[in-house]
Amino acid sequence: MEELIHQAAEILAAKKNVVALTGAGISVESGIPPFRGKGGLWEKIDPMKYAHIDAFIKDPAEVWDVLIKSMKEVLDRARPNAAHKALFRLERAGILKTIITQNVDGLHQAAGSKDVIEFHGSFAVQRCMDCHATFETGSLKLDSLPPMCQCGGILRPDVVFFGELIPPNHLKRSQLLAAGCDAMLVIGTSATVEPAAYMPVIAKRSGAVVIEVNPEPTPLTRLADMALMGKAGKVMSLLAEEVEKLIRQW
Ligand code: OAD
């Protein structure tokens, strides 16, 4: 593994334009459960029943009660881990330009990363279904569900539910970045949810080096140039350390 990490660091340190795609796995070590696999959220609740926009419209109080309220409790406590910090270190080193994240937890920004595309939206913001006013999730009172706007409309997190489109500006920018980058780091995603899972395919077809970080193989592993099989916290810290060392030597 050390040799592989060294090789990956040499590739990254030589590139000027690196983009990262992250998924739930990068936040597991911050105490946020993933969606799929062992301990995954979708093992406990059916996403079509609680994470589809039609389910929310049909019974917002139930979706708030079963899914959103407990998500808020988990996310309120979560702090960036070594992997989020390592991506910030790569940005500071001038290597990493942008993070495309499928996560809604805001932990990349909390770690200091500046250019983060929140592909599936942000949990930090709530939006009124009627007047579209926005509120900070931290300021919400949840004594009665669903929480309401002053106008009487129902509040929803500003995230992409199943059955909704990716914000077009996020999709377009991500596609352009994927097509233009020299290397893409793909960290902690099962690479099963489109269109996010297609970004590394675009990168690879456009000639970029694709490096995957995940303890398990995914549908992307075969396409990736390198698979660093391990937990994001450890692998990414070692990788950032190696890159920083190489840059100091050059
Ligand atoms: P998943 O839950 O599908 O996949 C998590 C991935 O993280 C798996 O491949 C795990 O092997 C890996 N993993 C687990 N622990 C890890 C660790 N410590 N370090 C690194 N990797 C680890 O999460 P996503 O791929 O992000 O969509 O899921 C994509 C989308 O599906 C989510 O954004 C969400 C969900 O439905 C929406 O909410 C719209």
CSV table of C-alpha atoms and ligand atoms in Angstrom, one decimal:
chain,number,residue,atom,x,y,z
A,1,MET,CA,0.0,0.0,0.0
A,2,GLU,CA,2.8,2.5,0.9
A,3,GLU,CA,4.3,2.0,-2.6
A,4,LEU,CA,1.0,2.5,-4.2
A,5,ILE,CA,0.4,5.7,-2.2
A,6,HIS,CA,3.8,6.9,-3.2
A,7,GLN,CA,3.0,6.3,-6.9
A,8,ALA,CA,-0.3,8.1,-6.6
A,9,ALA,CA,1.4,11.0,-4.8
A,10,GLU,CA,3.9,11.3,-7.7
A,11,ILE,CA,1.1,11.4,-10.2
A,12,LEU,CA,-0.8,14.0,-8.3
A,13,ALA,CA,2.2,16.2,-7.5
A,14,ALA,CA,3.0,16.4,-11.2
A,15,LYS,CA,-0.5,17.5,-12.1
A,16,LYS,CA,-1.8,21.0,-12.1
A,17,ASN,CA,-5.5,20.4,-12.4
A,18,VAL,CA,-6.9,17.7,-10.0
A,19,VAL,CA,-10.6,17.3,-9.2
A,20,ALA,CA,-12.0,15.1,-6.4
A,21,LEU,CA,-15.4,13.3,-6.4
A,22,THR,CA,-16.5,12.3,-2.9
A,23,GLY,CA,-19.3,10.3,-1.5
A,24,ALA,CA,-20.7,9.2,1.9
A,25,GLY,CA,-17.7,7.0,2.6
A,26,ILE,CA,-15.4,10.0,3.2
A,27,SER,CA,-17.7,11.1,6.1
A,28,VAL,CA,-18.0,7.7,7.7
A,29,GLU,CA,-15.1,8.4,10.0
A,30,SER,CA,-16.9,11.6,11.1
A,31,GLY,CA,-19.7,9.4,12.4
A,32,ILE,CA,-22.1,9.7,9.5
A,33,PRO,CA,-23.4,6.3,8.3
A,34,PRO,CA,-23.2,5.6,4.5
A,35,PHE,CA,-26.3,4.8,2.5
A,36,ARG,CA,-25.3,1.4,1.1
A,37,GLY,CA,-23.4,-1.6,2.5
A,38,LYS,CA,-22.8,-2.5,6.2
A,39,GLY,CA,-24.6,-0.2,8.6
A,40,GLY,CA,-26.0,1.7,5.6
A,41,LEU,CA,-29.0,4.0,6.0
A,42,TRP,CA,-30.9,2.3,3.1
A,43,GLU,CA,-30.7,-1.0,5.0
A,44,LYS,CA,-32.8,0.5,7.8
A,45,ILE,CA,-35.2,2.6,5.8
A,46,ASP,CA,-36.6,2.3,2.3
A,47,PRO,CA,-35.3,5.3,0.3
A,48,MET,CA,-38.3,5.1,-2.0
A,49,LYS,CA,-40.6,5.5,1.0
A,50,TYR,CA,-38.7,8.3,2.7
A,51,ALA,CA,-36.1,9.9,0.3
A,52,HIS,CA,-38.3,10.3,-2.8
A,53,ILE,CA,-39.8,13.7,-3.5
A,54,ASP,CA,-43.3,12.1,-4.0
A,55,ALA,CA,-43.0,10.6,-0.5
A,56,PHE,CA,-42.1,14.0,0.9
A,57,ILE,CA,-45.0,15.7,-0.8
A,58,LYS,CA,-47.5,13.0,0.3
A,59,ASP,CA,-46.4,13.0,4.0
A,60,PRO,CA,-43.8,15.6,4.9
A,61,ALA,CA,-44.3,15.1,8.7
A,62,GLU,CA,-43.5,11.4,8.4
A,63,VAL,CA,-40.4,12.0,6.2
A,64,TRP,CA,-39.2,14.7,8.7
A,65,ASP,CA,-39.9,12.4,11.6
A,66,VAL,CA,-38.2,9.2,10.2
A,67,LEU,CA,-35.4,10.6,8.1
A,68,ILE,CA,-34.7,14.3,8.2
A,69,LYS,CA,-34.8,14.9,12.0
A,70,SER,CA,-32.4,12.1,12.7
A,71,MET,CA,-30.1,13.3,9.9
A,72,LYS,CA,-30.0,16.7,11.5
A,73,GLU,CA,-29.0,15.2,14.8
A,74,VAL,CA,-26.2,13.2,13.2
A,75,LEU,CA,-24.9,16.1,11.0
A,76,ASP,CA,-25.1,18.6,13.9
A,77,ARG,CA,-22.5,16.6,15.8
A,78,ALA,CA,-20.2,15.7,12.8
A,79,ARG,CA,-16.8,17.3,12.4
A,80,PRO,CA,-14.4,17.0,9.5
A,81,ASN,CA,-12.0,14.0,9.7
A,82,ALA,CA,-8.5,13.5,8.4
A,83,ALA,CA,-9.7,12.8,4.9
A,84,HIS,CA,-11.6,16.1,4.6
A,85,LYS,CA,-8.5,17.8,6.0
A,86,ALA,CA,-6.2,16.0,3.6
A,87,LEU,CA,-8.2,17.3,0.6
A,88,PHE,CA,-7.8,20.8,2.0
A,89,ARG,CA,-4.1,20.2,2.3
A,90,LEU,CA,-4.0,19.2,-1.4
A,91,GLU,CA,-5.9,22.4,-2.3
A,92,ARG,CA,-3.4,24.5,-0.2
A,93,ALA,CA,-0.6,22.7,-2.0
A,94,GLY,CA,-2.0,24.0,-5.3
A,95,ILE,CA,-2.8,20.5,-6.6
A,96,LEU,CA,-6.5,20.1,-6.0
A,97,LYS,CA,-8.8,22.6,-7.7
A,98,THR,CA,-12.4,21.6,-7.0
A,99,ILE,CA,-14.3,19.0,-5.0
A,100,ILE,CA,-17.5,17.6,-6.4
A,101,THR,CA,-19.3,16.1,-3.5
A,102,GLN,CA,-22.4,14.0,-3.3
A,103,ASN,CA,-22.5,14.7,0.4
A,104,VAL,CA,-24.8,17.3,1.9
A,105,ASP,CA,-23.0,17.5,5.3
A,106,GLY,CA,-20.8,20.6,4.6
A,107,LEU,CA,-17.7,18.9,6.0
A,108,HIS,CA,-15.4,19.8,3.1
A,109,GLN,CA,-16.1,23.5,3.6
A,110,ALA,CA,-15.7,23.1,7.4
A,111,ALA,CA,-12.3,21.6,6.7
A,112,GLY,CA,-11.4,24.7,4.8
A,113,SER,CA,-11.9,23.7,1.1
A,114,LYS,CA,-13.0,26.7,-1.0
A,115,ASP,CA,-14.3,25.3,-4.2
A,116,VAL,CA,-16.9,22.7,-3.4
A,117,ILE,CA,-19.7,21.7,-5.8
A,118,GLU,CA,-22.6,20.3,-3.7
A,119,PHE,CA,-23.9,18.0,-6.4
A,120,HIS,CA,-26.9,16.7,-4.2
A,121,GLY,CA,-27.5,20.1,-2.5
A,122,SER,CA,-26.9,21.2,1.1
A,123,PHE,CA,-28.5,20.1,4.3
A,124,ALA,CA,-27.3,23.4,5.9
A,125,VAL,CA,-30.2,25.2,4.2
A,126,GLN,CA,-34.0,24.7,4.4
A,127,ARG,CA,-36.2,26.0,1.7
A,128,CYS,CA,-39.9,26.9,1.8
A,129,MET,CA,-41.9,24.8,-0.7
A,130,ASP,CA,-44.2,27.8,-1.4
A,131,CYS,CA,-42.3,31.1,-1.2
A,132,HIS,CA,-38.8,29.6,-1.6
A,133,ALA,CA,-37.4,31.6,1.3
A,134,THR,CA,-34.4,29.9,2.8
A,135,PHE,CA,-33.4,29.4,6.4
A,136,GLU,CA,-30.3,28.0,8.2
A,137,THR,CA,-30.9,24.4,9.4
A,138,GLY,CA,-29.2,25.3,12.6
A,139,SER,CA,-31.8,27.9,13.5
A,140,LEU,CA,-34.8,25.5,13.0
A,141,LYS,CA,-37.1,24.5,15.9
A,142,LEU,CA,-38.5,21.1,15.5
A,143,ASP,CA,-41.1,21.0,18.3
A,144,SER,CA,-43.8,20.3,15.6
A,145,LEU,CA,-43.2,18.6,12.3
A,146,PRO,CA,-43.0,19.5,9.5
A,147,PRO,CA,-41.3,22.9,10.3
A,148,MET,CA,-43.1,25.7,8.6
A,149,CYS,CA,-42.2,29.0,7.0
A,150,GLN,CA,-43.8,32.3,8.2
A,151,CYS,CA,-45.9,32.2,5.0
A,152,GLY,CA,-47.4,28.8,6.0
A,153,GLY,CA,-45.4,26.8,3.5
A,154,ILE,CA,-43.6,23.6,4.5
A,155,LEU,CA,-39.8,23.6,4.9
A,156,ARG,CA,-37.6,21.1,3.2
A,157,PRO,CA,-33.9,20.6,3.2
A,158,ASP,CA,-32.2,22.1,0.1
A,159,VAL,CA,-31.0,18.6,-1.0
A,160,VAL,CA,-31.8,16.6,-4.1
A,161,PHE,CA,-34.4,14.0,-3.3
A,162,PHE,CA,-34.8,10.9,-5.4
A,163,GLY,CA,-37.0,11.9,-8.4
A,164,GLU,CA,-35.5,15.4,-8.6
A,165,LEU,CA,-33.0,16.8,-11.0
A,166,ILE,CA,-29.4,17.7,-10.1
A,167,PRO,CA,-29.2,21.6,-10.1
A,168,PRO,CA,-28.3,22.2,-13.8
A,169,ASN,CA,-25.4,24.6,-13.0
A,170,HIS,CA,-23.8,22.0,-10.7
A,171,LEU,CA,-24.2,19.3,-13.3
A,172,LYS,CA,-22.8,21.4,-16.2
A,173,ARG,CA,-19.8,22.7,-14.2
A,174,SER,CA,-19.0,19.1,-12.9
A,175,GLN,CA,-19.1,17.7,-16.5
A,176,LEU,CA,-16.8,20.5,-17.7
A,177,LEU,CA,-14.4,20.0,-14.8
A,178,ALA,CA,-14.4,16.2,-15.3
A,179,ALA,CA,-13.6,16.6,-19.0
A,180,GLY,CA,-10.8,19.1,-18.3
A,181,CYS,CA,-9.0,17.7,-15.3
A,182,ASP,CA,-5.6,15.9,-15.4
A,183,ALA,CA,-6.5,13.6,-12.6
A,184,MET,CA,-9.6,12.7,-10.6
A,185,LEU,CA,-9.5,11.4,-7.1
A,186,VAL,CA,-12.7,9.4,-6.3
A,187,ILE,CA,-13.2,8.9,-2.6
A,188,GLY,CA,-15.8,6.9,-0.6
A,189,THR,CA,-18.5,6.5,-3.2
A,190,SER,CA,-20.2,3.3,-4.3
A,191,ALA,CA,-20.3,4.9,-7.8
A,192,THR,CA,-23.8,3.6,-8.3
A,193,VAL,CA,-25.9,6.8,-8.4
A,194,GLU,CA,-26.1,8.6,-11.7
A,195,PRO,CA,-25.2,11.2,-12.9
A,196,ALA,CA,-22.5,11.6,-10.2
A,197,ALA,CA,-21.1,8.1,-11.0
A,198,TYR,CA,-20.5,9.2,-14.6
A,199,MET,CA,-18.1,12.0,-13.7
A,200,PRO,CA,-15.0,9.7,-13.4
A,201,VAL,CA,-16.1,8.0,-16.7
A,202,ILE,CA,-16.0,11.4,-18.4
A,203,ALA,CA,-12.6,12.2,-16.8
A,204,LYS,CA,-11.1,8.8,-17.9
A,205,ARG,CA,-12.4,9.2,-21.5
A,206,SER,CA,-10.9,12.7,-21.6
A,207,GLY,CA,-7.5,11.3,-20.7
A,208,ALA,CA,-7.3,12.0,-17.0
A,209,VAL,CA,-5.8,9.6,-14.5
A,210,VAL,CA,-8.5,8.2,-12.2
A,211,ILE,CA,-7.5,7.2,-8.6
A,212,GLU,CA,-10.0,5.5,-6.4
A,213,VAL,CA,-9.9,5.5,-2.5
A,214,ASN,CA,-12.3,3.0,-1.0
A,215,PRO,CA,-12.0,-0.1,1.3
A,216,GLU,CA,-14.2,-2.1,-1.1
A,217,PRO,CA,-14.2,-2.6,-4.8
A,218,THR,CA,-16.9,-0.7,-6.8
A,219,PRO,CA,-18.1,-0.7,-10.4
A,220,LEU,CA,-15.5,2.0,-10.9
A,221,THR,CA,-12.5,0.0,-9.8
A,222,ARG,CA,-12.0,-1.7,-13.2
A,223,LEU,CA,-11.9,1.6,-14.9
A,224,ALA,CA,-9.7,3.3,-12.4
A,225,ASP,CA,-5.9,3.6,-13.1
A,226,MET,CA,-5.2,3.0,-9.4
A,227,ALA,CA,-7.3,1.7,-6.5
A,228,LEU,CA,-6.0,2.6,-3.0
A,229,MET,CA,-8.0,0.1,-1.0
A,230,GLY,CA,-8.4,1.5,2.5
A,231,LYS,CA,-10.3,3.9,4.7
A,232,ALA,CA,-10.3,7.5,3.5
A,233,GLY,CA,-8.9,9.0,6.7
A,234,LYS,CA,-5.7,6.9,6.7
A,235,VAL,CA,-5.1,6.7,2.9
A,236,MET,CA,-5.8,10.4,2.3
A,237,SER,CA,-3.6,11.6,5.2
A,238,LEU,CA,-0.7,9.5,3.9
A,239,LEU,CA,-1.3,10.7,0.3
A,240,ALA,CA,-1.4,14.4,1.4
A,241,GLU,CA,1.8,13.9,3.4
A,242,GLU,CA,3.6,12.3,0.4
A,243,VAL,CA,2.4,15.0,-2.0
A,244,GLU,CA,3.6,17.7,0.4
A,245,LYS,CA,7.0,16.0,0.7
A,246,LEU,CA,7.4,15.7,-3.0
A,247,ILE,CA,6.5,19.4,-3.5
A,248,ARG,CA,9.1,20.5,-0.9
A,249,GLN,CA,11.8,18.4,-2.7
A,250,TRP,CA,11.1,19.9,-6.1
B,1,OAD,P1,-22.9,4.9,-0.6
B,1,OAD,O1,-23.4,4.7,0.7
B,1,OAD,O2,-23.6,4.4,-1.8
B,1,OAD,O3,-21.4,4.3,-0.7
B,1,OAD,C1,-20.4,4.6,0.3
B,1,OAD,C2,-19.1,4.1,-0.1
B,1,OAD,O4,-18.1,4.4,0.8
B,1,OAD,C3,-19.0,2.5,-0.3
B,1,OAD,O5,-18.4,2.2,-1.5
B,1,OAD,C4,-18.1,2.1,0.9
B,1,OAD,O6,-17.3,1.0,0.5
B,1,OAD,C5,-17.3,3.3,1.1
B,1,OAD,N1,-16.7,3.5,2.4
B,1,OAD,C6,-17.2,3.1,3.6
B,1,OAD,N2,-16.4,3.5,4.6
B,1,OAD,C7,-15.4,4.2,4.1
B,1,OAD,C8,-14.2,4.8,4.6
B,1,OAD,N3,-14.0,4.9,5.9
B,1,OAD,N4,-13.4,5.4,3.7
B,1,OAD,C9,-13.7,5.4,2.4
B,1,OAD,N5,-14.7,4.8,1.8
B,1,OAD,C10,-15.6,4.2,2.7
B,1,OAD,O7,-22.6,6.5,-0.8
B,1,OAD,P2,-22.6,7.4,-2.1
B,1,OAD,O8,-21.8,6.7,-3.2
B,1,OAD,O9,-22.1,8.7,-1.7
B,1,OAD,O10,-28.0,10.5,-2.8
B,1,OAD,O11,-24.1,7.4,-2.5
B,1,OAD,C11,-24.5,8.2,-3.6
B,1,OAD,C12,-25.8,8.8,-3.3
B,1,OAD,O12,-26.8,7.8,-2.9
B,1,OAD,C13,-25.9,9.8,-2.1
B,1,OAD,O13,-25.4,11.1,-2.4
B,1,OAD,C14,-27.3,9.8,-1.8
B,1,OAD,C15,-27.6,8.3,-1.9
B,1,OAD,O14,-28.9,7.9,-2.1
B,1,OAD,C16,-29.0,11.3,-2.5
B,1,OAD,O15,-29.3,11.6,-1.3
B,1,OAD,C17,-29.6,12.0,-3.7
